[in-house]
Coordinates of C-alpha atoms in Angstrom, one line a residue:
Chain A
M544 CA -176.5 -69.7 -93.2
K545 CA -174.3 -69.4 -90.1
S546 CA -173.0 -65.9 -89.2
E547 CA -169.7 -67.1 -87.8
P548 CA -166.8 -67.9 -90.1
M549 CA -166.8 -71.2 -91.9
D550 CA -163.6 -73.0 -92.7
A551 CA -163.0 -74.7 -96.0
A552 CA -163.0 -78.0 -94.3
V553 CA -166.4 -77.4 -92.7
I554 CA -167.9 -76.1 -96.0
A555 CA -166.6 -79.1 -98.0
S556 CA -168.0 -81.5 -95.5
A557 CA -171.4 -79.7 -95.3
V558 CA -171.8 -79.5 -99.1
A559 CA -170.7 -83.1 -99.7
G560 CA -173.1 -84.2 -96.8
R561 CA -175.9 -82.0 -98.2
K562 CA -176.2 -80.0 -95.0
C563 CA -176.0 -76.9 -97.2
S564 CA -175.7 -76.3 -100.9
A565 CA -172.7 -74.9 -102.8
V566 CA -175.0 -72.2 -104.2
E567 CA -175.9 -71.0 -100.7
V568 CA -172.3 -70.9 -99.6
V569 CA -171.2 -69.0 -102.8
S570 CA -174.1 -66.7 -102.6
A571 CA -173.2 -65.7 -99.1
S572 CA -169.6 -65.1 -100.2
L573 CA -170.8 -62.9 -103.0
E574 CA -173.0 -60.9 -100.6
R575 CA -170.2 -60.3 -98.3
I576 CA -168.0 -59.2 -101.2
A577 CA -170.7 -56.8 -102.4
A578 CA -171.0 -55.3 -98.9
Q579 CA -167.2 -54.9 -98.1
E580 CA -165.6 -54.2 -101.5
P581 CA -166.3 -50.5 -101.6
R582 CA -164.1 -50.2 -98.6
L583 CA -161.4 -52.8 -99.4
N584 CA -161.0 -52.8 -103.2
A585 CA -159.5 -56.3 -102.8
L586 CA -160.9 -57.7 -106.0
I587 CA -160.4 -56.6 -109.6
T588 CA -163.0 -59.0 -111.1
V589 CA -165.9 -60.6 -109.3
M590 CA -166.9 -63.8 -111.1
A591 CA -170.5 -63.9 -109.8
D592 CA -172.3 -65.6 -112.7
R593 CA -169.6 -68.1 -113.4
A594 CA -169.3 -68.9 -109.7
L595 CA -173.0 -69.5 -109.3
E596 CA -173.1 -71.7 -112.4
R597 CA -170.1 -73.7 -111.0
A598 CA -171.7 -74.0 -107.6
A599 CA -174.9 -75.3 -109.2
F600 CA -172.8 -77.9 -111.0
I601 CA -171.2 -79.0 -107.7
D602 CA -174.7 -79.4 -106.2
R603 CA -175.9 -81.5 -109.2
Q604 CA -172.8 -83.6 -108.8
V605 CA -173.5 -84.2 -105.1
A606 CA -177.2 -84.9 -105.8
S607 CA -176.3 -87.6 -108.3
G608 CA -174.0 -89.3 -105.9
G609 CA -170.7 -88.1 -107.6
D610 CA -167.6 -87.2 -105.7
P611 CA -167.3 -83.4 -105.7
G612 CA -163.8 -83.3 -104.4
P613 CA -162.1 -82.4 -101.1
L614 CA -162.9 -78.7 -101.5
A615 CA -166.5 -79.1 -102.6
G616 CA -168.3 -75.8 -102.8
V617 CA -165.5 -73.8 -101.1
P618 CA -165.4 -70.3 -102.5
V619 CA -161.8 -69.2 -103.3
V620 CA -160.1 -66.1 -104.7
V621 CA -157.0 -66.2 -106.9
K622 CA -154.5 -63.5 -107.5
D623 CA -155.0 -61.7 -110.8
N624 CA -151.7 -62.9 -112.2
L625 CA -153.0 -66.5 -112.4
C626 CA -154.6 -67.2 -115.8
T627 CA -158.3 -68.0 -115.8
L628 CA -159.8 -69.1 -119.2
G629 CA -162.1 -66.5 -120.5
V630 CA -161.9 -64.3 -117.4
R631 CA -159.7 -61.3 -117.7
T632 CA -156.3 -61.5 -116.0
T633 CA -154.8 -58.1 -115.6
C634 CA -151.8 -58.4 -113.3
G635 CA -153.0 -55.1 -111.9
S636 CA -151.7 -53.4 -115.0
R637 CA -153.0 -51.2 -117.8
M638 CA -151.0 -53.4 -120.1
L639 CA -153.3 -56.3 -119.6
E640 CA -156.4 -54.4 -118.6
N641 CA -158.7 -56.4 -120.9
W642 CA -156.7 -59.5 -121.6
N643 CA -158.6 -62.8 -121.6
P644 CA -156.2 -65.8 -121.2
P645 CA -156.8 -68.7 -123.6
Y646 CA -156.1 -71.2 -120.8
D647 CA -156.4 -71.9 -117.0
A648 CA -153.3 -71.9 -114.8
D649 CA -152.5 -75.3 -113.4
V650 CA -153.4 -74.3 -109.9
V651 CA -156.8 -73.0 -111.1
E652 CA -157.4 -76.4 -112.8
M653 CA -156.4 -78.2 -109.6
L654 CA -158.7 -76.1 -107.4
E655 CA -161.7 -76.6 -109.7
R656 CA -161.0 -80.3 -110.0
A657 CA -161.1 -80.4 -106.2
G658 CA -164.6 -78.9 -106.3
S659 CA -163.8 -75.3 -105.2
V660 CA -165.5 -72.3 -106.8
I661 CA -163.5 -69.3 -107.8
V662 CA -165.5 -66.2 -106.9
G663 CA -162.9 -63.5 -107.9
K664 CA -159.5 -62.3 -109.1
S665 CA -157.7 -60.4 -106.5
N666 CA -156.1 -56.9 -106.7
M667 CA -152.3 -56.7 -106.5
D668 CA -149.2 -54.6 -107.1
E669 CA -148.7 -54.4 -110.8
F670 CA -147.0 -57.5 -112.2
A671 CA -146.3 -58.6 -108.6
M672 CA -143.8 -55.8 -108.1
G673 CA -144.4 -54.1 -104.7
S674 CA -145.0 -54.6 -101.0
T675 CA -148.1 -52.5 -100.4
S676 CA -150.7 -53.3 -103.1
E677 CA -150.8 -49.6 -103.8
H678 CA -149.2 -50.0 -107.2
S679 CA -152.2 -51.3 -109.1
C680 CA -153.9 -49.4 -112.0
F681 CA -157.2 -50.5 -110.3
G682 CA -156.5 -48.5 -107.2
P683 CA -155.0 -49.5 -103.8
V684 CA -156.2 -52.2 -101.5
S685 CA -157.1 -51.4 -97.9
N686 CA -156.2 -53.5 -94.9
P687 CA -159.3 -55.0 -93.4
R688 CA -157.8 -54.7 -89.9
D689 CA -157.2 -50.9 -90.3
L690 CA -158.6 -49.3 -93.5
S691 CA -156.0 -46.5 -93.3
R692 CA -153.2 -49.0 -93.7
V693 CA -151.9 -51.2 -96.5
P694 CA -152.6 -54.9 -96.6
G695 CA -149.0 -55.6 -97.8
G696 CA -148.1 -56.8 -101.2
S697 CA -148.0 -57.8 -103.8
S698 CA -150.7 -60.4 -103.0
G699 CA -152.6 -57.8 -100.8
G700 CA -156.0 -58.5 -102.4
S701 CA -155.8 -62.2 -101.7
A702 CA -154.7 -61.7 -98.1
A703 CA -157.4 -59.1 -97.5
S704 CA -160.1 -61.4 -99.1
V705 CA -159.3 -64.1 -96.5
A706 CA -158.9 -61.6 -93.6
A707 CA -162.3 -60.0 -94.4
G708 CA -164.1 -63.3 -94.6
Y709 CA -164.9 -63.2 -98.3
V710 CA -163.4 -66.7 -98.7
P711 CA -161.6 -69.1 -96.4
I712 CA -158.8 -69.7 -99.0
A713 CA -157.0 -67.6 -101.5
L714 CA -154.0 -68.1 -103.8
G715 CA -151.2 -65.6 -104.1
S716 CA -147.7 -65.6 -105.5
D717 CA -144.5 -65.0 -103.7
T718 CA -141.2 -63.8 -105.3
G719 CA -139.6 -61.9 -102.4
G720 CA -142.3 -62.2 -99.7
S721 CA -145.5 -61.4 -101.6
I722 CA -147.5 -64.0 -99.8
R723 CA -145.8 -64.0 -96.4
Q724 CA -145.7 -60.3 -95.8
P725 CA -149.4 -59.5 -96.7
A726 CA -150.4 -62.5 -94.6
A727 CA -148.5 -60.9 -91.6
F728 CA -150.0 -57.5 -92.3
C729 CA -153.6 -58.8 -92.7
G730 CA -153.4 -61.3 -89.8
V731 CA -153.9 -64.6 -91.7
H732 CA -151.7 -67.5 -92.4
G733 CA -149.7 -67.5 -95.7
L734 CA -147.4 -70.2 -97.2
K735 CA -144.7 -70.0 -99.9
P736 CA -143.9 -73.6 -100.9
T737 CA -140.5 -75.0 -101.8
Y738 CA -139.5 -73.6 -105.3
G739 CA -140.8 -76.2 -107.8
A740 CA -143.4 -77.7 -105.4
V741 CA -146.3 -76.0 -107.1
S742 CA -146.7 -75.5 -110.8
R743 CA -146.0 -72.0 -112.3
W744 CA -147.9 -72.9 -115.5
G745 CA -150.3 -70.1 -116.0
L746 CA -148.7 -67.7 -113.5
V747 CA -147.7 -64.6 -115.3
A748 CA -143.9 -64.5 -114.7
F749 CA -142.1 -61.8 -112.7
A750 CA -138.8 -63.6 -111.8
S751 CA -138.9 -67.2 -112.9
S752 CA -136.2 -68.5 -110.5
L753 CA -138.0 -66.9 -107.5
D754 CA -141.8 -67.0 -108.2
Q755 CA -144.0 -69.5 -106.4
V756 CA -147.7 -69.8 -106.0
G757 CA -149.1 -70.5 -102.5
P758 CA -152.2 -70.2 -100.3
F759 CA -153.7 -67.9 -97.6
S760 CA -156.1 -69.2 -95.0
R761 CA -157.6 -68.6 -91.6
S762 CA -156.7 -72.1 -90.3
V763 CA -153.8 -74.4 -90.6
V764 CA -156.1 -77.3 -91.6
D765 CA -157.5 -75.2 -94.5
M766 CA -153.9 -74.4 -95.5
A767 CA -153.0 -78.1 -95.4
L768 CA -156.1 -79.1 -97.5
T769 CA -155.1 -76.5 -100.1
M770 CA -151.5 -77.7 -100.2
D771 CA -152.7 -81.3 -100.7
V772 CA -154.6 -80.1 -103.8
I773 CA -152.0 -77.8 -105.5
Y774 CA -148.7 -79.5 -104.5
G775 CA -147.1 -81.7 -107.1
R776 CA -145.2 -82.0 -110.4
D777 CA -146.7 -80.6 -113.5
P778 CA -144.9 -81.6 -116.8
R779 CA -145.9 -78.2 -118.3
D780 CA -143.6 -76.5 -115.8
S781 CA -140.1 -77.8 -116.3
T782 CA -139.0 -76.3 -113.0
S783 CA -141.7 -78.2 -111.0
N784 CA -140.7 -81.3 -109.2
E785 CA -142.0 -83.5 -106.5
R786 CA -140.1 -85.1 -103.6
G787 CA -142.3 -87.7 -101.9
R788 CA -146.0 -87.1 -101.4
P789 CA -146.5 -85.1 -98.1
R790 CA -149.8 -85.6 -96.3
F791 CA -150.3 -82.1 -95.2
A792 CA -153.8 -82.5 -93.8
E793 CA -152.6 -85.3 -91.6
G794 CA -149.7 -83.1 -90.4
A795 CA -152.1 -80.4 -89.5
L796 CA -154.5 -82.6 -87.5
N797 CA -151.7 -84.7 -85.8
P798 CA -148.6 -82.5 -85.8
S799 CA -145.5 -84.4 -84.8
V800 CA -142.9 -81.9 -83.6
R801 CA -141.4 -83.6 -80.5
G802 CA -137.7 -83.6 -80.9
M803 CA -137.6 -80.9 -83.6
R804 CA -134.7 -78.5 -83.3
V805 CA -135.9 -74.9 -83.9
G806 CA -133.3 -72.2 -84.9
I807 CA -134.0 -68.7 -83.6
V808 CA -132.2 -66.1 -85.8
R809 CA -129.9 -64.0 -83.7
E810 CA -129.8 -61.0 -86.1
F811 CA -133.6 -60.5 -86.0
R812 CA -133.9 -60.4 -82.3
E813 CA -132.3 -57.4 -80.8
G814 CA -133.6 -53.9 -81.6
V815 CA -134.7 -54.4 -85.2
L816 CA -138.3 -55.3 -84.6
D817 CA -141.4 -53.6 -83.2
Q818 CA -141.5 -54.9 -79.7
P819 CA -144.8 -56.9 -80.0
L820 CA -143.3 -58.7 -83.0
A821 CA -140.2 -59.6 -81.1
K822 CA -142.4 -60.9 -78.2
A823 CA -144.4 -63.0 -80.8
I824 CA -141.1 -64.8 -81.6
E825 CA -140.5 -65.5 -77.9
D826 CA -144.0 -66.7 -77.3
A827 CA -144.0 -69.0 -80.4
A828 CA -140.7 -70.4 -79.3
L829 CA -142.2 -71.1 -75.9
A830 CA -145.2 -72.9 -77.5
L831 CA -143.0 -75.1 -79.6
G832 CA -140.8 -75.8 -76.6
E833 CA -143.9 -76.9 -74.6
S834 CA -144.6 -79.4 -77.4
G835 CA -141.1 -81.0 -77.1
C836 CA -139.0 -78.9 -79.5
T837 CA -135.5 -77.7 -78.5
M838 CA -134.3 -74.1 -79.3
A839 CA -130.9 -73.1 -80.7
D840 CA -129.4 -69.7 -81.8
V841 CA -128.6 -69.5 -85.5
S842 CA -127.1 -66.7 -87.6
L843 CA -128.1 -65.5 -91.0
E844 CA -125.3 -63.0 -91.3
E845 CA -124.7 -63.3 -95.1
S846 CA -128.5 -63.3 -95.9
V847 CA -129.0 -60.2 -93.7
T848 CA -126.0 -58.3 -95.1
F849 CA -126.2 -59.3 -98.8
G850 CA -129.7 -60.6 -99.4
L851 CA -131.3 -57.3 -100.3
P852 CA -128.9 -56.1 -103.0
C853 CA -128.6 -59.7 -104.3
Y854 CA -132.4 -60.0 -104.7
Y855 CA -132.8 -56.5 -106.2
I856 CA -130.3 -57.3 -108.9
I857 CA -131.5 -60.8 -109.8
S858 CA -135.3 -60.1 -109.7
P859 CA -135.3 -57.0 -111.9
A860 CA -132.9 -58.8 -114.3
E861 CA -135.3 -61.7 -114.7
A862 CA -138.3 -59.3 -114.8
S863 CA -136.7 -57.3 -117.7
S864 CA -136.5 -60.5 -119.7
N865 CA -140.0 -61.8 -118.7
L866 CA -141.8 -58.6 -119.4
A867 CA -140.1 -58.1 -122.8
R868 CA -143.0 -60.1 -124.3
F869 CA -145.4 -57.1 -123.7
D870 CA -144.8 -55.3 -127.0
G871 CA -148.3 -54.6 -128.1
T872 CA -148.4 -57.6 -130.5
R873 CA -149.8 -60.7 -128.9
Y874 CA -151.2 -59.4 -125.6
G875 CA -153.2 -56.5 -124.3
L876 CA -152.5 -52.8 -124.8
R877 CA -151.2 -51.5 -128.1
K878 CA -150.1 -48.0 -128.9
D879 CA -149.4 -47.7 -132.6
G880 CA -146.3 -46.2 -134.1
P881 CA -144.8 -45.8 -137.6
D882 CA -142.5 -48.8 -137.0
F883 CA -142.2 -51.7 -134.6
V884 CA -139.7 -50.0 -132.2
S885 CA -142.0 -47.0 -131.8
Q886 CA -145.0 -49.3 -131.2
L887 CA -142.9 -51.1 -128.6
Q888 CA -141.7 -48.0 -126.7
R889 CA -145.1 -46.2 -126.8
T890 CA -147.0 -49.3 -125.7
R891 CA -144.6 -50.1 -122.8
G892 CA -144.4 -46.4 -121.8
A893 CA -148.2 -46.2 -121.6
G894 CA -148.9 -49.7 -120.3
F895 CA -146.5 -50.0 -117.3
G896 CA -146.6 -48.1 -114.1
D897 CA -143.7 -46.3 -112.5
E898 CA -142.6 -49.2 -110.2
V899 CA -142.6 -51.7 -113.1
K900 CA -140.6 -49.2 -115.2
R901 CA -138.1 -48.8 -112.4
R902 CA -137.5 -52.5 -112.1
I903 CA -137.3 -53.2 -115.8
L904 CA -134.8 -50.4 -116.3
T905 CA -132.8 -51.6 -113.4
G906 CA -132.8 -55.1 -114.8
S907 CA -131.8 -54.0 -118.3
F908 CA -129.0 -52.0 -116.8
V909 CA -127.5 -54.8 -114.6
L910 CA -127.6 -57.1 -117.6
S911 CA -126.0 -54.6 -120.0
S912 CA -122.5 -54.8 -121.4
G913 CA -119.9 -53.5 -119.0
Y914 CA -122.1 -54.1 -115.9
Y915 CA -123.2 -57.7 -116.3
D916 CA -120.2 -59.2 -114.5
A917 CA -120.0 -56.5 -111.8
F918 CA -123.6 -56.9 -110.9
Y919 CA -125.5 -59.8 -112.3
T920 CA -122.8 -62.5 -112.2
T921 CA -121.7 -61.3 -108.8
A922 CA -125.3 -61.5 -107.5
L923 CA -125.6 -65.1 -108.8
K924 CA -122.5 -66.0 -106.8
V925 CA -123.7 -64.3 -103.7
R926 CA -127.0 -66.2 -104.1
K927 CA -125.1 -69.4 -104.0
K928 CA -123.5 -68.3 -100.7
I929 CA -126.9 -67.5 -99.2
C930 CA -128.1 -71.0 -100.2
A931 CA -125.0 -72.5 -98.5
E932 CA -125.6 -70.5 -95.4
F933 CA -129.1 -72.0 -95.0
D934 CA -127.7 -75.5 -95.8
R935 CA -125.2 -75.1 -92.9
I936 CA -128.0 -74.0 -90.6
F937 CA -130.2 -76.9 -91.5
A938 CA -127.5 -79.3 -90.7
S939 CA -128.1 -78.5 -87.1
V940 CA -131.8 -77.4 -86.9
D941 CA -135.0 -78.7 -88.5
V942 CA -136.9 -75.4 -88.8
I943 CA -136.1 -71.7 -88.4
L944 CA -138.3 -69.3 -86.5
M945 CA -137.9 -65.7 -87.4
P946 CA -140.0 -62.6 -88.1
T947 CA -141.8 -62.0 -91.4
V948 CA -141.8 -58.2 -91.1
P949 CA -140.0 -55.7 -88.9
S950 CA -143.0 -53.5 -88.2
F951 CA -146.8 -53.3 -88.2
P952 CA -148.5 -52.6 -91.5
F953 CA -147.5 -49.3 -93.1
R954 CA -150.0 -46.4 -93.4
K955 CA -151.0 -45.7 -97.0
G956 CA -148.6 -43.4 -98.7
D957 CA -145.7 -44.1 -96.3
F958 CA -143.4 -45.0 -99.1
D959 CA -144.6 -42.5 -101.8
G960 CA -141.4 -41.2 -103.4
D961 CA -139.3 -43.7 -101.5
P962 CA -139.3 -47.1 -103.3
V963 CA -136.0 -48.1 -101.8
G964 CA -137.5 -47.7 -98.3
M965 CA -140.2 -50.1 -99.3
Y966 CA -137.7 -52.6 -100.6
K967 CA -135.9 -52.6 -97.2
S968 CA -138.9 -54.0 -95.5
D969 CA -138.5 -57.3 -97.4
L970 CA -135.3 -58.1 -95.5
F971 CA -136.7 -61.1 -93.7
T972 CA -138.6 -62.7 -96.5
L973 CA -136.5 -62.5 -99.7
P974 CA -133.5 -64.7 -98.6
V975 CA -136.0 -67.6 -98.4
N976 CA -136.9 -67.1 -102.1
L977 CA -133.2 -66.8 -103.0
A978 CA -132.6 -70.2 -101.5
G979 CA -135.8 -71.8 -102.9
L980 CA -137.0 -72.7 -99.4
P981 CA -140.5 -73.1 -98.1
G982 CA -141.6 -70.4 -95.7
M983 CA -144.9 -69.7 -93.8
T984 CA -146.3 -66.7 -91.9
V985 CA -148.3 -67.9 -88.9
F986 CA -150.7 -65.6 -87.1
T987 CA -150.0 -65.2 -83.4
G988 CA -152.5 -62.6 -82.3
L989 CA -154.0 -59.1 -82.4
E990 CA -152.8 -56.1 -80.4
R991 CA -155.3 -53.8 -78.7
S992 CA -155.1 -51.6 -81.8
G993 CA -156.4 -54.5 -83.8
L994 CA -153.2 -54.9 -85.7
P995 CA -151.9 -58.4 -86.1
T996 CA -148.7 -60.1 -84.9
S997 CA -147.1 -63.1 -86.6
V998 CA -144.0 -65.2 -87.0
Q999 CA -142.3 -66.8 -89.9
L1000 CA -141.3 -70.5 -90.1
V1001 CA -138.7 -71.6 -92.7
A1002 CA -137.9 -75.3 -93.5
P1003 CA -135.3 -77.1 -95.7
R1004 CA -136.4 -77.6 -99.3
W1005 CA -139.1 -80.3 -99.7
Q1006 CA -139.9 -80.2 -95.9
D1007 CA -143.0 -78.1 -96.4
Q1008 CA -144.9 -80.4 -94.1
R1009 CA -142.7 -79.3 -91.1
L1010 CA -144.1 -75.8 -91.5
I1011 CA -147.7 -77.1 -91.3
E1012 CA -146.9 -79.2 -88.2
C1013 CA -145.2 -76.3 -86.4
A1014 CA -147.9 -73.9 -87.5
A1015 CA -150.6 -76.3 -86.1
V1016 CA -148.8 -76.2 -82.7
I1017 CA -148.6 -72.4 -82.7
E1018 CA -152.2 -72.0 -83.8
G1019 CA -153.2 -74.4 -80.9
K1020 CA -151.6 -72.0 -78.5
F1021 CA -152.6 -68.6 -80.0
G1022 CA -155.9 -69.3 -81.7
R1023 CA -157.0 -68.8 -85.2
P1024 CA -157.1 -65.6 -87.1
P1025 CA -160.4 -63.9 -86.5
V1026 CA -162.3 -62.4 -89.4
A1027 CA -161.9 -58.6 -89.7
I1028 CA -164.8 -56.3 -90.3
G1029 CA -168.2 -57.5 -89.1
R1030 CA -169.9 -60.8 -89.8
C1031 CA -168.9 -63.6 -92.1
F1032 CA -170.9 -66.1 -94.0
Chain B
M85 CA -119.9 -44.8 -111.1
E86 CA -121.5 -41.9 -112.9
I87 CA -125.3 -42.1 -113.3
D88 CA -126.7 -39.4 -115.5
D89 CA -129.5 -38.7 -118.0
K90 CA -127.4 -40.6 -120.6
T91 CA -127.4 -43.7 -118.4
I92 CA -131.1 -43.6 -118.0
K93 CA -131.8 -43.0 -121.7
M94 CA -129.6 -46.0 -122.4
A95 CA -131.4 -48.2 -119.9
A96 CA -134.8 -47.0 -121.3
T97 CA -133.7 -47.8 -124.9
L98 CA -132.6 -51.3 -123.8
S99 CA -135.9 -51.8 -122.0
G100 CA -137.9 -50.6 -125.0
I101 CA -139.8 -48.1 -122.8
E102 CA -140.6 -44.5 -123.8
L103 CA -139.7 -42.5 -120.7
E104 CA -140.9 -38.9 -120.3
D105 CA -138.1 -36.4 -119.9
E106 CA -139.6 -35.1 -116.6
K107 CA -139.2 -38.6 -115.1
T108 CA -135.5 -39.0 -116.1
E109 CA -134.1 -37.1 -113.1
A110 CA -136.1 -39.1 -110.6
M111 CA -135.1 -42.3 -112.3
A112 CA -131.4 -41.2 -112.1
E113 CA -131.7 -40.5 -108.3
F114 CA -133.3 -44.0 -107.9
F115 CA -130.5 -45.6 -109.9
K116 CA -127.8 -43.9 -107.8
E117 CA -129.4 -45.1 -104.6
M118 CA -129.8 -48.7 -105.9
I119 CA -126.3 -48.9 -107.3
G120 CA -125.0 -47.7 -103.9
H121 CA -126.6 -50.8 -102.4
F122 CA -125.5 -53.1 -105.2
Q123 CA -121.9 -52.1 -104.7
G124 CA -122.2 -53.5 -101.1
L125 CA -121.9 -56.9 -102.8
E126 CA -118.2 -56.2 -103.4
M127 CA -117.7 -56.9 -99.6
C128 CA -118.8 -60.5 -100.1
D129 CA -116.0 -63.0 -100.9
V130 CA -117.2 -64.9 -104.0
E131 CA -113.8 -66.2 -105.1
G132 CA -114.0 -69.5 -106.8
L133 CA -117.8 -69.7 -106.9
D134 CA -119.6 -70.8 -110.0
P135 CA -122.5 -68.4 -110.7
F136 CA -124.6 -70.8 -112.8
F137 CA -126.5 -73.4 -110.9
N138 CA -130.0 -74.8 -110.3
L139 CA -131.4 -74.8 -106.8
D140 CA -131.8 -78.6 -106.6
G141 CA -128.7 -79.5 -108.6
S142 CA -130.7 -80.8 -111.5
S143 CA -129.8 -79.9 -115.1
C144 CA -132.2 -78.4 -117.6
P145 CA -134.8 -81.1 -118.5
F146 CA -135.5 -81.9 -122.1
R147 CA -138.8 -82.9 -123.5
E148 CA -139.7 -84.4 -126.9
D149 CA -140.4 -81.9 -129.6
V150 CA -143.9 -83.2 -130.5
Q151 CA -146.5 -81.1 -132.2
V152 CA -149.7 -81.0 -130.2
C153 CA -153.1 -79.8 -131.4
W154 CA -154.3 -76.9 -129.2
E155 CA -158.0 -76.0 -129.4
N156 CA -157.6 -72.4 -128.1
R157 CA -155.5 -70.9 -130.8
D158 CA -158.3 -68.7 -132.0
R159 CA -158.7 -67.3 -128.4
A160 CA -155.0 -66.6 -128.2
L161 CA -155.2 -64.7 -131.6
E162 CA -158.2 -62.7 -130.5
A163 CA -156.3 -61.6 -127.3
G164 CA -153.7 -59.8 -129.5
G165 CA -153.8 -56.3 -130.9
L166 CA -154.4 -56.7 -134.6
I167 CA -154.8 -60.0 -136.4
E168 CA -155.3 -61.2 -140.0
G169 CA -156.2 -64.8 -140.3
A170 CA -153.7 -66.8 -138.3
F171 CA -151.2 -63.9 -138.0
F172 CA -150.5 -61.0 -135.7
I173 CA -150.0 -57.7 -137.6
V174 CA -147.0 -55.6 -136.7
P175 CA -145.7 -52.4 -138.3
P176 CA -142.4 -52.5 -140.3
I177 CA -139.4 -53.0 -138.1
G178 CA -137.8 -49.8 -139.2
G179 CA -134.9 -48.3 -141.1
A180 CA -131.3 -47.5 -140.3
E181 CA -132.1 -44.8 -137.7
V182 CA -134.0 -47.3 -135.7
A183 CA -131.1 -49.8 -135.9
D184 CA -128.8 -47.1 -134.6
E185 CA -131.1 -46.4 -131.7
I186 CA -131.2 -50.1 -130.7

């Protein structure tokens, strides 16, 4: 096998063309995982036996002349809040430590139907609540670019798996930035689709009006190939929809950005970013300009001022409802009591970590009598204003260019005892979830320290393809994310 | 707005979570800080806005209520705590003192 990184596109072509076998590719991925996992802790469950069986099946399919699919033999990792039939799905929580789902998530079915091989379930902040991947009952994840730093969260394990070269593609979920922020911290690409563009069937819910599943990758072409597989309406998810049938792979190979108007966010320029991240915005704008885009200043004043409190009312409120199902009866951990209420309280007291408890209590509080209108109803109205602000901006620009994160990855423990400090770092990502828009982190380079820089692109709802096209232009200028730590398969 | 131990105990009861006494104070401090941020929303003019909407303007979709045979029911039952046949077992809901607490 080659020692330099192999893209999903290259693997799929090689496996389908019998230049290498799926078993060889998956074996190399598993070897790399075994070598690096003691340092990274990016995976909760490694599915070695099942992955090799599946790879052998793909090889038999190819040998008999069958069509193995566009991701034939490609090893992938999925976040551990995506259900996998017969393979434990823990959400990083004691509550579901040994829970085996009775079904596959829609995106898992789509990936396997496309020929890919799931090699592991990635580590994450518990129930997707967190921005560092330190809040898992399976221990924290390390950033492959600097082991003393966090990979971001909550999809830190998926981001780290791609950055470290375990796999070329991983899936995460994004409720307030949990794909885009770890992509920025780990130096890979990460995309949150339009709300409703990818099915949430089989995604353990955190905040149902905000959650979306999306991919990580080390190349825009791989990102596009994955989107072509997972995008689309699923009748099992009543919030999923489909507007047209974008051809993401074509957009990645032949981006058409000439004439696109790019909005640069005024509030995120002056003095709020680490200097290399501000320079990344300027350099990305230059690259898009050289390809025929025009630039314009835009303002996200309401999102910047009100986005954080709005999000941290709505998301805990929805979480308190979604996590009410964990009562020791039908799923996971059970701590007995003399009556049902005692069982409920003891189970949830023992099963949830501190961050999850903080958010559930906050959610219950803002929904309670006497506070509901002051907090929750008001937040829903403010959310409508934030949506309207983006709608106004997109009347005059086609895509927004802004930062994903204000700083380089945090050091481990930076926010111990300061959860609100951690929340503030989501300022640039969560308004995109509130408005249901597609957003993508695009890698733009590594500093001398080895730490990555990136930018965020945001498009109107259902214009996810614009992200891929602009990202392809930026990648053409800055190059692709290199694998961190040693050799790849 | 006063946030004290009583507020936290109320929120914990509504949440169905047993919270250790030693964590109540830290939770109260956290609540105070968060509510300080939440009160910032009072500066936003939301007069005349309807709070209930869908992102894409669609209404809640309906589907036909059709019974479908699902082959993984046994797996779903096994994933639970205690089962008897096709049923999950739970303790009794509780008496008057529990109703008061809720």
